[in-house]
């Protein structure tokens, strides 16, 4: 068994993952994450709460890694 599988099994069995975790989770994807964010925004707006959505692009940060 690879190290990633061991770590994932440990995280699942000890309930250590955030409920909003989407990366590296079976049957979760960017669509799952986007739907959750969209739902939170729409619900906050419906409750007339101040709503802010900020996107950060870190892709260029990895251009300097060999």
N, CA, C and O atoms as a MOPAC input file, in Angstrom:
PM7 MOZYME 1SCF
protein

 N      0.85300 1    -1.17600 1     0.00000 1
 C      0.00000 1     0.00000 1     0.00000 1
 C      0.89900 1     1.24000 1     0.00000 1
 O      1.88700 1     1.29800 1     0.73300 1
 N      0.55400 1     2.21700 1    -0.81600 1
 C      1.39300 1     3.42100 1    -0.91300 1
 C      1.14900 1     4.34300 1     0.28000 1
 O      0.13900 1     4.22900 1     0.97600 1
 N      2.07000 1     5.23300 1     0.49400 1
 C      2.02700 1     6.14300 1     1.63900 1
 C      0.77900 1     7.01800 1     1.63000 1
 O      0.18500 1     7.26900 1     2.67900 1
 N      0.37900 1     7.48300 1     0.44100 1
 C     -0.81900 1     8.33600 1     0.34000 1
 C     -2.04400 1     7.58000 1     0.81000 1
 O     -2.87700 1     8.14100 1     1.52200 1
 N     -2.17200 1     6.32500 1     0.43000 1
 C     -3.31700 1     5.52100 1     0.85700 1
 C     -3.33500 1     5.33600 1     2.36700 1
 O     -4.39500 1     5.38800 1     2.99100 1
 N     -2.17800 1     5.12300 1     2.94500 1
 C     -2.08800 1     4.96000 1     4.39900 1
 C     -2.51800 1     6.24600 1     5.10300 1
 O     -3.26200 1     6.21200 1     6.08300 1
 N     -2.04200 1     7.36900 1     4.59200 1
 C     -2.40600 1     8.66200 1     5.19000 1
 C     -3.90500 1     8.90700 1     5.04200 1
 O     -4.56600 1     9.28900 1     6.00700 1
 N     -4.44300 1     8.69200 1     3.84900 1
 C     -5.87800 1     8.89500 1     3.62500 1
 C     -6.71300 1     7.99100 1     4.51500 1
 O     -7.70700 1     8.43800 1     5.08800 1
 N     -6.32700 1     6.72700 1     4.64000 1
 C     -7.06800 1     5.80700 1     5.50900 1
 C     -7.05100 1     6.28500 1     6.95200 1
 O     -8.06600 1     6.21300 1     7.64500 1
 N     -5.90400 1     6.77300 1     7.40500 1
 C     -5.79800 1     7.28400 1     8.76900 1
 C     -6.68500 1     8.51200 1     8.96100 1
 O     -7.36800 1     8.63000 1     9.97900 1
 N     -6.67900 1     9.42200 1     7.99300 1
 C     -7.50100 1    10.62700 1     8.09700 1
 C     -8.98800 1    10.28500 1     8.13200 1
 O     -9.74300 1    10.85800 1     8.91900 1
 N     -9.40600 1     9.35400 1     7.28300 1
 C    -10.81200 1     8.94700 1     7.25300 1
 C    -11.21300 1     8.22800 1     8.53500 1
 O    -12.24500 1     8.54400 1     9.12700 1
 N    -10.41600 1     7.27900 1     8.95900 1
 C    -10.78100 1     6.46500 1    10.12200 1
 C    -10.81400 1     7.27900 1    11.41300 1
 O    -11.54700 1     6.93500 1    12.34000 1
 N    -10.03600 1     8.34200 1    11.48200 1
 C    -10.00900 1     9.18800 1    12.68000 1
 C    -10.82800 1    10.46700 1    12.51900 1
 O    -10.78000 1    11.35800 1    13.36700 1
 N    -11.58100 1    10.54600 1    11.41700 1
 C    -12.46200 1    11.68100 1    11.15200 1
 C    -11.71500 1    13.01600 1    11.26000 1
 O    -12.17800 1    13.94300 1    11.92500 1
 N    -10.56900 1    13.10100 1    10.60700 1
 C     -9.72400 1    14.28400 1    10.67400 1
 C     -9.84200 1    15.19700 1     9.45700 1
 O     -9.21300 1    16.25400 1     9.41500 1
 N    -10.63600 1    14.80400 1     8.47500 1
 C    -10.78900 1    15.63000 1     7.28300 1
 C    -11.88500 1    16.66300 1     7.47600 1
 O    -12.91400 1    16.38800 1     8.09400 1
 N    -11.65700 1    17.83600 1     6.95100 1
 C    -12.65900 1    18.88400 1     6.94200 1
 C    -13.82000 1    18.43300 1     6.06400 1
 O    -13.60700 1    17.81600 1     5.02100 1
 N    -15.02600 1    18.73200 1     6.47200 1
 C    -16.19500 1    18.31000 1     5.68800 1
 C    -16.24700 1    18.96600 1     4.31700 1
 O    -16.96500 1    18.49400 1     3.43500 1
 N    -15.48800 1    20.05900 1     4.12200 1
 C    -15.46300 1    20.74500 1     2.84000 1
 C    -14.27400 1    20.33300 1     1.98100 1
 O    -14.05700 1    20.90700 1     0.91400 1
 N    -13.51300 1    19.36200 1     2.42400 1
 C    -12.36200 1    18.86600 1     1.66700 1
 C    -12.84100 1    18.24800 1     0.35600 1
 O    -13.73800 1    17.40500 1     0.36800 1
 N    -12.26700 1    18.64600 1    -0.75600 1
 C    -12.63100 1    18.07100 1    -2.05000 1
 C    -11.44600 1    17.40900 1    -2.74300 1
 O    -11.62800 1    16.44300 1    -3.48500 1
 N    -10.25600 1    17.90400 1    -2.51700 1
 C     -9.07800 1    17.34200 1    -3.18300 1
 C     -8.73300 1    15.97700 1    -2.59800 1
 O     -8.79900 1    15.77000 1    -1.38600 1
 N     -8.37100 1    15.06300 1    -3.46600 1
 C     -7.94600 1    13.71400 1    -3.08800 1
 C     -8.99900 1    12.91300 1    -2.34100 1
 O     -8.66700 1    12.02500 1    -1.55700 1
 N    -10.25700 1    13.22100 1    -2.57900 1
 C    -11.35000 1    12.48600 1    -1.96500 1
 C    -12.14400 1    11.81200 1    -3.08500 1
 O    -12.53200 1    12.45700 1    -4.05900 1
 N    -12.37800 1    10.51900 1    -2.93600 1
 C    -13.10700 1     9.77500 1    -3.95700 1
 C    -14.50800 1    10.35500 1    -4.14200 1
 O    -15.19800 1    10.64300 1    -3.16400 1
 N    -14.91800 1    10.52300 1    -5.37400 1
 C    -16.22800 1    11.03700 1    -5.77900 1
 C    -16.40100 1    12.52400 1    -5.45800 1
 O    -17.53000 1    13.01000 1    -5.41100 1
 N    -15.31500 1    13.24500 1    -5.24000 1
 C    -15.36700 1    14.69700 1    -5.06000 1
 C    -14.48600 1    15.32200 1    -6.12800 1
 O    -13.48400 1    14.74100 1    -6.54500 1
 N    -14.86700 1    16.49300 1    -6.55500 1
 C    -14.12000 1    17.14500 1    -7.62200 1
 C    -14.25700 1    18.65100 1    -7.47000 1
 O    -14.83300 1    19.14000 1    -6.49900 1
 N    -13.73100 1    19.36600 1    -8.42500 1
 C    -13.86700 1    20.82200 1    -8.40800 1
 C    -15.33400 1    21.21700 1    -8.51100 1
 O    -15.73600 1    22.24400 1    -7.96300 1
 N    -16.13600 1    20.42100 1    -9.20300 1
 C    -17.55700 1    20.72100 1    -9.30400 1
 C    -18.22700 1    20.65300 1    -7.94400 1
 O    -19.07900 1    21.48000 1    -7.62200 1
 N    -17.83500 1    19.65500 1    -7.13800 1
 C    -18.38300 1    19.51700 1    -5.78900 1
 C    -18.03500 1    20.74200 1    -4.95400 1
 O    -18.88900 1    21.28700 1    -4.25400 1
 N    -16.78800 1    21.17000 1    -5.03000 1
 C    -16.34500 1    22.34000 1    -4.27000 1
 C    -17.07000 1    23.60200 1    -4.73700 1
 O    -17.50700 1    24.40400 1    -3.91200 1
 N    -17.20000 1    23.78200 1    -6.04600 1
 C    -17.86500 1    24.96800 1    -6.57400 1
 C    -19.34600 1    25.01400 1    -6.19400 1
 O    -19.87900 1    26.08000 1    -5.88200 1
 N    -19.99900 1    23.87100 1    -6.22100 1
 C    -21.40800 1    23.82800 1    -5.81500 1
 C    -21.57100 1    24.17400 1    -4.34300 1
 O    -22.52700 1    24.85600 1    -3.97200 1
 N    -20.65600 1    23.71500 1    -3.50300 1
 C    -20.71600 1    24.04300 1    -2.07400 1
 C    -20.51300 1    25.53500 1    -1.85400 1
 O    -21.23400 1    26.14900 1    -1.06700 1
 N    -19.53800 1    26.12500 1    -2.54200 1
 C    -19.28000 1    27.56400 1    -2.40800 1
 C    -20.48300 1    28.35800 1    -2.91700 1
 O    -20.92700 1    29.30600 1    -2.27000 1
 N    -21.00100 1    27.96700 1    -4.06800 1
 C    -22.17200 1    28.63900 1    -4.63900 1
 C    -23.34500 1    28.59700 1    -3.65800 1
 O    -24.01900 1    29.60400 1    -3.44500 1
 N    -23.58400 1    27.43100 1    -3.06500 1
 C    -24.67600 1    27.26900 1    -2.11400 1
 C    -24.49200 1    28.18300 1    -0.90500 1
 O    -25.44700 1    28.81200 1    -0.45100 1
 N    -23.27000 1    28.25700 1    -0.38500 1
 C    -23.00100 1    29.12800 1     0.75800 1
 C    -23.22900 1    30.59900 1     0.40800 1
 O    -23.78500 1    31.35200 1     1.20800 1
 N    -22.80800 1    30.99800 1    -0.76400 1
 C    -22.98200 1    32.39200 1    -1.19200 1
 C    -24.46000 1    32.73000 1    -1.35200 1
 O    -24.92300 1    33.75800 1    -0.85700 1
 N    -25.19300 1    31.87500 1    -2.03600 1
 C    -26.62200 1    32.12200 1    -2.26400 1
 C    -27.37500 1    32.16700 1    -0.94500 1
 O    -28.23200 1    33.02900 1    -0.75500 1
 N    -27.06800 1    31.24800 1    -0.02400 1
 C    -27.74400 1    31.25200 1     1.27600 1
 C    -27.40700 1    32.51000 1     2.07800 1
 O    -28.28600 1    33.08200 1     2.72200 1
 N    -26.15200 1    32.94300 1     2.04900 1
 C    -25.76400 1    34.16100 1     2.76500 1
 C    -26.46100 1    35.37700 1     2.18000 1
 O    -26.92800 1    36.24300 1     2.92000 1
 N    -26.53300 1    35.44900 1     0.86800 1
 C    -27.22600 1    36.56500 1     0.22800 1
 C    -28.71800 1    36.55000 1     0.57100 1
 O    -29.32600 1    37.60100 1     0.77200 1
 N    -29.29700 1    35.35800 1     0.63500 1
 C    -30.70200 1    35.23300 1     0.99900 1
 C    -30.97900 1    35.71100 1     2.41500 1
 O    -32.07500 1    36.18900 1     2.70900 1
 N    -29.98700 1    35.58200 1     3.29700 1
 C    -30.10500 1    36.06600 1     4.67100 1
 C    -29.63300 1    37.51800 1     4.79800 1
 O    -29.52300 1    38.05100 1     5.90200 1
 N    -29.35600 1    38.14700 1     3.65400 1
 C    -28.89100 1    39.52900 1     3.56200 1
 C    -27.60400 1    39.75000 1     4.36200 1
 O    -27.42300 1    40.79600 1     4.98500 1
 N    -26.72500 1    38.76600 1     4.33700 1
 C    -25.42600 1    38.89100 1     4.96800 1
 C    -24.42700 1    39.42600 1     3.95300 1
 O    -24.55600 1    39.19300 1     2.75100 1
 N    -23.43900 1    40.13800 1     4.45000 1
 C    -22.37500 1    40.62000 1     3.57900 1
 C    -21.65600 1    39.40100 1     3.01400 1
 O    -21.27900 1    38.49200 1     3.75300 1
 N    -21.47200 1    39.39300 1     1.70300 1
 C    -20.89300 1    38.23400 1     1.03500 1
 C    -19.71300 1    38.67300 1     0.18100 1
 O    -19.81200 1    39.61900 1    -0.60000 1
 N    -18.60200 1    37.97500 1     0.33900 1
 C    -17.39500 1    38.28600 1    -0.42300 1
 C    -16.80100 1    36.97700 1    -0.92700 1
 O    -16.77400 1    35.97700 1    -0.20900 1
 N    -16.33000 1    36.99500 1    -2.15600 1
 C    -15.73100 1    35.80500 1    -2.75300 1
 C    -14.40500 1    36.21900 1    -3.37000 1
 O    -14.37100 1    37.05500 1    -4.27300 1
 N    -13.33000 1    35.64900 1    -2.89400 1
 C    -11.99700 1    36.00900 1    -3.36400 1
 C    -11.33000 1    34.79500 1    -3.98700 1
 O    -11.31700 1    33.71500 1    -3.39700 1
 N    -10.78500 1    34.97100 1    -5.16600 1
 C    -10.07100 1    33.88700 1    -5.83900 1
 C     -8.59200 1    34.24100 1    -5.90400 1
 O     -8.23500 1    35.37300 1    -6.22900 1
 N     -7.74300 1    33.28600 1    -5.60100 1
 C     -6.29700 1    33.47000 1    -5.67800 1
 C     -5.72700 1    32.45900 1    -6.65800 1
 O     -6.11400 1    31.29000 1    -6.64700 1
 N     -4.81600 1    32.90300 1    -7.49600 1
 C     -4.17500 1    32.02100 1    -8.47000 1
 C     -2.72500 1    31.81500 1    -8.06200 1
 O     -1.89200 1    32.71000 1    -8.20600 1
 N     -2.43400 1    30.61800 1    -7.54700 1
 C     -1.08700 1    30.29900 1    -7.09900 1
 C     -0.29800 1    29.51600 1    -8.14300 1
 O      0.80400 1    29.05100 1    -7.85100 1
 N     -0.82700 1    29.36200 1    -9.33700 1
 C     -0.16700 1    28.52700 1   -10.35100 1
 C      1.22100 1    29.04300 1   -10.69900 1
 O      2.12600 1    28.24100 1   -10.92800 1
 N      1.41500 1    30.34800 1   -10.74600 1
 C      2.74100 1    30.90300 1   -11.07400 1
 C      3.74300 1    30.68900 1    -9.95000 1
 O      4.95100 1    30.74900 1   -10.18100 1
 N      3.26400 1    30.44200 1    -8.74800 1
 C      4.17100 1    30.23400 1    -7.61000 1
 C      5.01300 1    28.98200 1    -7.80200 1
 O      6.10800 1    28.88500 1    -7.24700 1
 N      4.52500 1    28.03100 1    -8.57200 1
 C      5.24800 1    26.77500 1    -8.76500 1
 C      6.14600 1    26.79100 1    -9.98800 1
 O      6.81800 1    25.79700 1   -10.26600 1
 N      6.17800 1    27.89500 1   -10.72700 1
 C      7.04300 1    27.99700 1   -11.91100 1
 C      8.51900 1    28.01400 1   -11.55600 1
 O      9.35700 1    27.67800 1   -12.39200 1
 N      8.85200 1    28.40000 1   -10.33100 1
 C     10.25600 1    28.51000 1    -9.94300 1
 C     10.82200 1    27.23200 1    -9.34400 1
 O     12.02100 1    27.15000 1    -9.07900 1
 N      9.96900 1    26.23300 1    -9.12800 1
 C     10.42000 1    24.96300 1    -8.55400 1
 C     11.02800 1    24.09400 1    -9.63500 1
 O     10.42500 1    23.89200 1   -10.68900 1
 N     12.22200 1    23.57800 1    -9.37800 1
 C     12.88100 1    22.69500 1   -10.36100 1
 C     12.19000 1    21.34900 1   -10.42200 1
 O     12.60100 1    20.47900 1   -11.19000 1

